[in-house]
Short mmCIF file of C-alpha atoms and ligand atoms in Angstrom, two decimals:
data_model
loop_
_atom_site.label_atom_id
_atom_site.label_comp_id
_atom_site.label_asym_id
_atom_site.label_seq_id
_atom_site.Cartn_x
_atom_site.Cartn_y
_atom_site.Cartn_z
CA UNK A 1 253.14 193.76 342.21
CA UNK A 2 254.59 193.58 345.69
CA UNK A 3 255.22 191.04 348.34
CA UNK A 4 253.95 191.83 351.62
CA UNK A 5 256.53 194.27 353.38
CA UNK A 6 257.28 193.21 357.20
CA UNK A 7 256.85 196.99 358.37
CA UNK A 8 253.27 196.07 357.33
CA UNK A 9 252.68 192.37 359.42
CA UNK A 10 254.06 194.40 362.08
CA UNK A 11 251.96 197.02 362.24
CA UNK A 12 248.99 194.75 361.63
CA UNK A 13 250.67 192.51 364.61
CA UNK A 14 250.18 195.71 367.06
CA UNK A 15 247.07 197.16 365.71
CA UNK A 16 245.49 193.35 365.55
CA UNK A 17 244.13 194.01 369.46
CA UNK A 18 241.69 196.71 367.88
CA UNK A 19 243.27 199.01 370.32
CA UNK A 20 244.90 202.64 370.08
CA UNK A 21 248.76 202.54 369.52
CA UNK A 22 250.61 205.72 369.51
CA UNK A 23 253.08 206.22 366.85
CA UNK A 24 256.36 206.52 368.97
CA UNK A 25 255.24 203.31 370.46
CA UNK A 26 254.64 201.53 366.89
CA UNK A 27 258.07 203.20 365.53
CA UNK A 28 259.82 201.65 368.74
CA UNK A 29 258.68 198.56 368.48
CA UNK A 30 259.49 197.92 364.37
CA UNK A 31 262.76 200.24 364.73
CA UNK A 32 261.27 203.19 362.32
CA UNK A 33 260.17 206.91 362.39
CA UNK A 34 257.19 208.11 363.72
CA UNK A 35 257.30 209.33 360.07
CA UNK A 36 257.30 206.21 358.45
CA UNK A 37 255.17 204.99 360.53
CA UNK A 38 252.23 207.37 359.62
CA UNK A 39 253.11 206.76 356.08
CA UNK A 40 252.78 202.86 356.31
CA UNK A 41 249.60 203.94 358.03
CA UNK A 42 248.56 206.33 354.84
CA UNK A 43 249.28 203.33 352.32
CA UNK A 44 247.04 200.83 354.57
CA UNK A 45 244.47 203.82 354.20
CA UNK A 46 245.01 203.93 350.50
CA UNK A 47 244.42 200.47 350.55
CA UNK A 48 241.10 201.29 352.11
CA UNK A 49 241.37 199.64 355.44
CA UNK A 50 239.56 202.07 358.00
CA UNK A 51 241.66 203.51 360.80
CA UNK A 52 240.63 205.98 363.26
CA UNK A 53 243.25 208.51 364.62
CA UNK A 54 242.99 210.28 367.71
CA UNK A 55 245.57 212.93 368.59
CA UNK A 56 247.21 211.71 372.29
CA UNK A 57 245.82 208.32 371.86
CA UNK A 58 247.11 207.03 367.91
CA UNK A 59 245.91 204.53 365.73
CA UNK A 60 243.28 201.89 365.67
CA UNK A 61 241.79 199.65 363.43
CA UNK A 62 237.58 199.96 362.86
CA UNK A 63 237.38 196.41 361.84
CA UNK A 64 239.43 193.42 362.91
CA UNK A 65 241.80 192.51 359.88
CA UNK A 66 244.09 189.41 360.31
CA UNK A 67 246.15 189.47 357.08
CA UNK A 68 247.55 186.42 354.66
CA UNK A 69 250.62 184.33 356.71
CA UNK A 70 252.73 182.71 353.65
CA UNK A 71 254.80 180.43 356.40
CA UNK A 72 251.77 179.75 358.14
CA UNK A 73 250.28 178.28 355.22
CA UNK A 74 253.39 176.72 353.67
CA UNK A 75 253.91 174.95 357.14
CA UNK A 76 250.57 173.29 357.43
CA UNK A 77 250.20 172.82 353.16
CA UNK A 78 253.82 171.29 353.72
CA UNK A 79 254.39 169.79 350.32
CA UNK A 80 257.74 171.10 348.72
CA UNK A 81 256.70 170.29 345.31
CA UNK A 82 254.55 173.38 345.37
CA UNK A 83 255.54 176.89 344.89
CA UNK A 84 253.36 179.43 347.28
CA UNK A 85 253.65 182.97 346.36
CA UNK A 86 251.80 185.91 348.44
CA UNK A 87 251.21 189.38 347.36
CA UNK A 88 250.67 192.33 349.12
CA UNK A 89 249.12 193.85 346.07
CA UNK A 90 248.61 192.16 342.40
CA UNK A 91 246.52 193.23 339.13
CA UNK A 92 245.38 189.53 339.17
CA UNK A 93 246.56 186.48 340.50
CA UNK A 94 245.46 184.61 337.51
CA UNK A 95 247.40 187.15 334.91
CA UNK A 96 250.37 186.81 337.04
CA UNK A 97 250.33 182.99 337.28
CA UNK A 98 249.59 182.95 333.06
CA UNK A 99 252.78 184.50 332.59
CA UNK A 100 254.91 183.00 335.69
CA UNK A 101 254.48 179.35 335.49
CA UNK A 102 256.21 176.65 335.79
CA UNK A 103 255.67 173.41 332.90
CA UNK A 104 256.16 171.11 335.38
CA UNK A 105 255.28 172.22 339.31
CA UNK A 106 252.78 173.56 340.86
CA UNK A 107 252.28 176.82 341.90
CA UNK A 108 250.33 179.06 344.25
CA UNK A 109 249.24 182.39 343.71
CA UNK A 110 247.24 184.65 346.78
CA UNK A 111 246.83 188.35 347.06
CA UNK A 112 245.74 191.00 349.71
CA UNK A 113 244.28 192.64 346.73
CA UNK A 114 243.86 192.57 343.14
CA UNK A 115 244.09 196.09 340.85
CA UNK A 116 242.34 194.05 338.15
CA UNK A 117 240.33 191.04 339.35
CA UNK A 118 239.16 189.23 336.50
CA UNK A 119 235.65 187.60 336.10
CA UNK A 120 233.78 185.04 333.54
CA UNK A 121 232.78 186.64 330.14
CA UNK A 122 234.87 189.86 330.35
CA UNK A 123 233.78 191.36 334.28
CA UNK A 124 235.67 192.61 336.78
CA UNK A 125 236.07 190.96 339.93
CA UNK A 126 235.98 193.12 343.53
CA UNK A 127 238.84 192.44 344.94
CA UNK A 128 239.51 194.95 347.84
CA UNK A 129 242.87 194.62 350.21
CA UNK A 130 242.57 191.99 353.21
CA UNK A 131 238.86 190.87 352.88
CA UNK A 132 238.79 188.23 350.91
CA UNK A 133 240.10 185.37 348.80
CA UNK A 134 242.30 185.82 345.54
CA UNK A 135 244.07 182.64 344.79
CA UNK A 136 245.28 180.88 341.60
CA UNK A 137 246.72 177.62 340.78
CA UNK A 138 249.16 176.86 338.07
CA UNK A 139 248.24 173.04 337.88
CA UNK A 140 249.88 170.74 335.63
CA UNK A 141 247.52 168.37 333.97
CA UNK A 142 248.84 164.89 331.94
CA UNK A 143 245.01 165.14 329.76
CA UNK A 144 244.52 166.53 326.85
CA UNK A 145 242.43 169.88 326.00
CA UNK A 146 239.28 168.23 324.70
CA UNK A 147 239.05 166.40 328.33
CA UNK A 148 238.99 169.34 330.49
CA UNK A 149 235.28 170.44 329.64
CA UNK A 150 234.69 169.01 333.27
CA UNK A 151 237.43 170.49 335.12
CA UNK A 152 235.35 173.82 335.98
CA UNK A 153 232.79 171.81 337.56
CA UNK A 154 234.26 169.67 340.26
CA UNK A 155 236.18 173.03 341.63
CA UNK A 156 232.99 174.24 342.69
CA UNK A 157 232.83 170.54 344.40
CA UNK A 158 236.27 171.31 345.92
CA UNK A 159 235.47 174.88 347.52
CA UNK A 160 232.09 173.23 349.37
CA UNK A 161 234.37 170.23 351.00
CA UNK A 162 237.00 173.02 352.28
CA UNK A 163 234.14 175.15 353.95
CA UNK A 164 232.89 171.87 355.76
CA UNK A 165 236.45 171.37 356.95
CA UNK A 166 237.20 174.62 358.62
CA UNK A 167 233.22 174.31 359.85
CA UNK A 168 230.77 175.90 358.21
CA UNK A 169 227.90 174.16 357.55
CA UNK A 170 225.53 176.53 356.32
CA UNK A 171 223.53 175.01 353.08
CA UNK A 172 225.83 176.47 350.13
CA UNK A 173 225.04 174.97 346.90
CA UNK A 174 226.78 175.26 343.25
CA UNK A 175 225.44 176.69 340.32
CA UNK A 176 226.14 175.78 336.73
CA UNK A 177 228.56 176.09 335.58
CA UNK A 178 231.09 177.13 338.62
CA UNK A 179 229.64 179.31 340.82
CA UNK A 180 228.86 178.97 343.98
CA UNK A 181 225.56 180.14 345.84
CA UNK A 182 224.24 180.52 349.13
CA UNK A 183 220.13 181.40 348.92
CA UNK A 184 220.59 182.42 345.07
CA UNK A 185 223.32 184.68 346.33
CA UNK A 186 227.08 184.22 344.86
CA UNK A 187 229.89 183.50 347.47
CA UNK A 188 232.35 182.34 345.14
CA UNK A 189 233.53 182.32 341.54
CA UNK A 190 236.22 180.43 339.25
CA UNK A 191 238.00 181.06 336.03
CA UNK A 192 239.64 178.39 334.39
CA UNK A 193 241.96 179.55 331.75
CA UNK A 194 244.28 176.72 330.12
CA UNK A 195 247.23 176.94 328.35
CA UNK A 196 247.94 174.15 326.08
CA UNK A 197 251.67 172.99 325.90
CA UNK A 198 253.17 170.00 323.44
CA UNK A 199 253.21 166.70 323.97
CA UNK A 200 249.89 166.42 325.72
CA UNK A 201 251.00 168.38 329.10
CA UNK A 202 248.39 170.81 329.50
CA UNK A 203 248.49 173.77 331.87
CA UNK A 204 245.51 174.83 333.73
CA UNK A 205 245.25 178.27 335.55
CA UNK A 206 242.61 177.84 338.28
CA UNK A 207 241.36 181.34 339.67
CA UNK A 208 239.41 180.96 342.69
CA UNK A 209 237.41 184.68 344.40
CA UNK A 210 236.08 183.69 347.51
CA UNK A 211 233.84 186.87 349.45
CA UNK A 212 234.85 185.68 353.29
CA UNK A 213 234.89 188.85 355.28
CA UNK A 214 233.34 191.77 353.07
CA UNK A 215 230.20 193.21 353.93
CA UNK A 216 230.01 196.25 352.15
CA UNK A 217 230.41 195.82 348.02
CA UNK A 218 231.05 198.59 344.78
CA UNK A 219 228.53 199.10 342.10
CA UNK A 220 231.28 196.87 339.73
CA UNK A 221 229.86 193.79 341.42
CA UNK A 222 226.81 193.27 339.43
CA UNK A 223 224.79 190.11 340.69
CA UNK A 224 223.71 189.32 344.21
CA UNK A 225 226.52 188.64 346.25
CA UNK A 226 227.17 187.69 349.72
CA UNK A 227 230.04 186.85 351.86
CA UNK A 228 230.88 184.06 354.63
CA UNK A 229 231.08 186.61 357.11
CA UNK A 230 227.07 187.56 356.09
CA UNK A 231 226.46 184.32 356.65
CA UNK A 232 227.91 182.92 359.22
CA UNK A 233 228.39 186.53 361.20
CA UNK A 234 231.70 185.80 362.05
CA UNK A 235 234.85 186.93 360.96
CA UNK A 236 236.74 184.32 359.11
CA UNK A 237 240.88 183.46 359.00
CA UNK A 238 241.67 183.66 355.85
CA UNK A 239 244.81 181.61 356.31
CA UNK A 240 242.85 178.65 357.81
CA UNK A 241 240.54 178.28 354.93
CA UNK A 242 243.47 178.91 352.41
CA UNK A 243 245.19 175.85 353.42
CA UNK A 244 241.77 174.31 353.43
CA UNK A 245 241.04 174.82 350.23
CA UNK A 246 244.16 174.08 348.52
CA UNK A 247 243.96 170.49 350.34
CA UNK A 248 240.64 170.49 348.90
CA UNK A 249 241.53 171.20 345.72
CA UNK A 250 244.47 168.79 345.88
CA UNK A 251 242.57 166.35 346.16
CA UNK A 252 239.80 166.76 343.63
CA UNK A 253 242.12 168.09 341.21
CA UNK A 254 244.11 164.32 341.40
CA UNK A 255 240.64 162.70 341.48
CA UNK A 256 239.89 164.72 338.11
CA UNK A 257 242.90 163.67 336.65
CA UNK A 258 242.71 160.12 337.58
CA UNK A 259 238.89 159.23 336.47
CA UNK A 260 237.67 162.64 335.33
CA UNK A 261 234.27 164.42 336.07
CA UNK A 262 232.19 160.44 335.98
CA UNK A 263 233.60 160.74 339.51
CA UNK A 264 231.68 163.52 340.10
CA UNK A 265 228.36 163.58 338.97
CA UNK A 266 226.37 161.95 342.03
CA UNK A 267 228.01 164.82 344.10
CA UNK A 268 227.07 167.04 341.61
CA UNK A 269 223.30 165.85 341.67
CA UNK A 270 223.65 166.61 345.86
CA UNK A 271 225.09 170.08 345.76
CA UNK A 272 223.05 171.30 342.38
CA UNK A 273 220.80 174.15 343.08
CA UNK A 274 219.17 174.26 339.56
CA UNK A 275 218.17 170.97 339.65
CA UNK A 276 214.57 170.82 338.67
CA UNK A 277 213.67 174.69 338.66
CA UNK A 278 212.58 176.39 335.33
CA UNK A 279 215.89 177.81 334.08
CA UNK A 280 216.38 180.40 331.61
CA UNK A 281 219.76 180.05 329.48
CA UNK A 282 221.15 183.65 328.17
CA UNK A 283 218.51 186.30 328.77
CA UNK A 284 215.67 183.60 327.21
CA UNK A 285 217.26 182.62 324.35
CA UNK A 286 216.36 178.91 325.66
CA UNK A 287 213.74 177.86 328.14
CA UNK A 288 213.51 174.60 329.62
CA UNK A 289 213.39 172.30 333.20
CA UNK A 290 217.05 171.56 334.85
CA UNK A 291 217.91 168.09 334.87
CA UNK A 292 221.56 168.47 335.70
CA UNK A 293 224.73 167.50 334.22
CA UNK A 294 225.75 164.75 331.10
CA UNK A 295 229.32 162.98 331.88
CA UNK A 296 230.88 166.34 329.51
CA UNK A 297 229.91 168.70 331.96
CA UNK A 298 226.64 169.85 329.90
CA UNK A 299 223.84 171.58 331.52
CA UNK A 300 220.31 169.59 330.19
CA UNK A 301 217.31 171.34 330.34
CA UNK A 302 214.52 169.46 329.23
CA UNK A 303 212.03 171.99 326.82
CA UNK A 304 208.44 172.34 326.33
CA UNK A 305 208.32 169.51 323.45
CA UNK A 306 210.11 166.96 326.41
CA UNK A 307 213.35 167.07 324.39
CA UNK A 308 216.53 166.64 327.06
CA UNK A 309 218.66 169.41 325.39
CA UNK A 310 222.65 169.66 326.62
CA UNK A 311 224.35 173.11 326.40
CA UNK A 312 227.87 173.30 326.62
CA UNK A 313 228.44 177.25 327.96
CA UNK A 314 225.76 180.38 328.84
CA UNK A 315 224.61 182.00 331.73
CA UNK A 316 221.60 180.15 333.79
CA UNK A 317 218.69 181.60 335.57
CA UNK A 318 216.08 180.76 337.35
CA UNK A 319 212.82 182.06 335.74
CA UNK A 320 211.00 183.75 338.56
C1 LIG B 1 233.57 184.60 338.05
O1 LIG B 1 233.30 185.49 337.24
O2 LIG B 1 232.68 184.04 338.70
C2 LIG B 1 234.99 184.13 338.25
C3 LIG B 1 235.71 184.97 339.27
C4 LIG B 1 237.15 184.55 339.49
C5 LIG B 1 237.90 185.51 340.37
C6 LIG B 1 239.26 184.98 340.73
S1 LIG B 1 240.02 185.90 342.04
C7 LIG B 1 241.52 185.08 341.78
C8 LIG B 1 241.69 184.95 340.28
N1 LIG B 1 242.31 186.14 339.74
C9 LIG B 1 241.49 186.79 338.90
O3 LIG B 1 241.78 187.85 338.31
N2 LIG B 1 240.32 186.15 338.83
C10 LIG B 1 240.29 184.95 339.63
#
C-alpha cells in the first residue's frame, strides 16, 4: 500500500504532452538522477503503463494517462467531514477501508491500482494502474441490518446520475442486482459489504469498479465488459467523474437513509434493462418473465404457471 509519490505526478506532469523527454531534462526539472529517473520510469513500466524509449530523444508515453489528483478532488468535494485517501497502489480499496474505518465519519478510498480487486460471489476484479475507477466508501448508516437489502440497488441509480453530470449520455442501463450495463455489456460493478456495530450504527463498505479508459482486458475478466472510453471514444478524467460520483452518491446514499429504496423504485422501473425479457436466474435453476423490483429490493419473475415469484440474491440472464 502506497500513497502516490510526487517524483511520480511529476513525471506524469512532463510526460502528460505525449511527447519525448530526455532523462537529464526530467532529472532537472524534479531535482533527481538520470538514474532515478529511469527507475521511476521502470516502476511505471512494472505498473504496465506503455512507454516508448528512444536513445537521443527519451521517454514518451503510448497512451495519454492523466492520473488521480487527491487536492483536486478534495477541493471541489469540499466537505471536511469526509476523509479522502488516494493510493498509488492497494490490494483493494474495499479490504483496506474494512479494516481502516472510522465508526463515525466518512471515508474515501481510490486507487491507481488494485493487487487484489475483489468481485461479487468470490471473482477477481481487473484492476490495472491509471485506467480506471477503484473507489470505496466507509459510510455510516443510523438503520439497522435487516433494512439495507435495498442499499445495493439505488448505487447503481447513483453511478447513472454522475455519468449524466460530467456528460455522457449514452443509454446505460442497470442490471439486477447492481451492475451496470451498456448493450448487455458491464461498465460497472458494486460490492456492498456491511459491518454491523452496536447500538444500531451500522457500517456499510461501498466498493464501486468503474471501466472508464481501458480498452484492452485479461482473461480474469470473465463476462462481457466494456469501458466509457469504448463507448464514448474519448478518453475520460478520472478526477472529474470521481468527484461526480461521490456527489452522486452523497446524495442517494442520504435519500436511502432518509425514506429507503420506496424512493427508488419508479427510477428503478426507468433504468431496468431486464424488465420484461425472459430471464434465467442461476444457470436455469428458475425461469420466468422480469417484472422488476418489490419495495425489499427482490427481483420478480413471473413463471410459466403466472405466479409473480420474488428472489432475494442469484445471478440473472437473459435467455437468448
Ligand atoms: C462486481 O463483481 O460486480 C463488483 C465489483 C466491485 C469492484 C470494486 S473496485 C473498488 C472496490 N474494491 C474492491 O476490491 N472491489 C470493489
Amino acid at each position: 500500500m502506497k500513497t502516490i509519490s510526487s517524483n511520480l505526478i511529476q513525471i506524469f506532469n512532463i510526460l502528460s504532452d505525449l511527447n519525448y523527454h530526455d532523462g537529464d531534462t526530467i532529472g532537472n526539472k524534479l531535482g533527481i538522477t538520470r538514474s532515478a529517473v529511469w527507475k521511476a520510469i521502470k516502476k511505471l513500466e512494472e505498473y504496465g503503463i506503455e512507454i516508448s524509449s528512444v536513445k537521443n530523444k527519451g521517454y514518451k508515453l503510448k497512451e495519454p494517462l492523466l492520473l488521480l489528483n487527491k487536492e483536486r478532488i478534495e477541493k471541489e468535494i469540499n466537505d471536511p467531514k469526509m476523509d479522502i485517501e488516494v493510493f498509488e497502489n492497494i490490494d483493494s480499496t474495499s479490504t483496506y477501508l474494512k479494516k481502516n474505518f472510522n465508526t463515525n465519519k466518512r471515508k474515501i478510498c481510490i486507487a491507481e491500482i488494485q493487487t487484489n480487486g475483489r468481485g461479487r460471489m468470490g471473482r477477481s476484479w481487473h484492476s490495472p494502474f491509471g485506467q480506471n475507477i477503484y473507489l470505496s466508501y466507509a459510510y455510516p448508516i443510523k438503520k439497522d441490518i435487516s433494512e439495507l437489502s435495498g442499499l445495493s440497488l439505488v448505487l447503481g441509480i447513483a453511478e447513472i446520475a454522475a455519468l449524466k453530470e460530467i456528460g455522457i449520455e449514452e443509454e446505460i442501463k442497470l442490471k439486477w442486482p447492481n451492475d451496470v450495463m451498456y448493450k448487455g455489456q458491464k461498465l460497472m460493478g458494486n460490492l456492498v459489504e456491511i459491518q454491523s456495530e452496536s447500538y444500531g450504527e451500522t457500517m456499510a463498505i461501498i466498493g464501486v469498479g468503474i471501466n472508464v479508459n481501458m480498452i484492452i482486458g485479461s482473461e480474469i475478466i470473465t463476462q462481457d465488459w466494456t469501458s466509457l472510453r469504448k463507448i464514448t471514444g474519448k478518453y475520460i478524467d478520472r478526477n472529474k467523474l470521481c468527484v461526480a460520483l461521490i456527489h452522486n452518491l452523497n446524495f442517494t446514499l442520504e435519500k436511502f437513509t432518509q425514506y429507503g429504496l420506496r424512493e427508488f423504485i419508479s427510477k428503478w422501473y426507468e433504468l431496468d434493462s431486464l424488465y420484461n425479457l425472459p430471464i434465467k436466474l442461476n444457470n436455469g435453476e428458475f425461469e420466468g418473465i422480469a417484472k422488476g423490483i418489490n419495495e425489499q429490493g427482490n427481483l420478480l419473475l413471473e413463471l410459466k404457471n403466472g405466479e409473480i415469484k420474488a428472489f432475494s440474491s442469484g445471478e440473472a440472464s437473459i435467455c437468448k
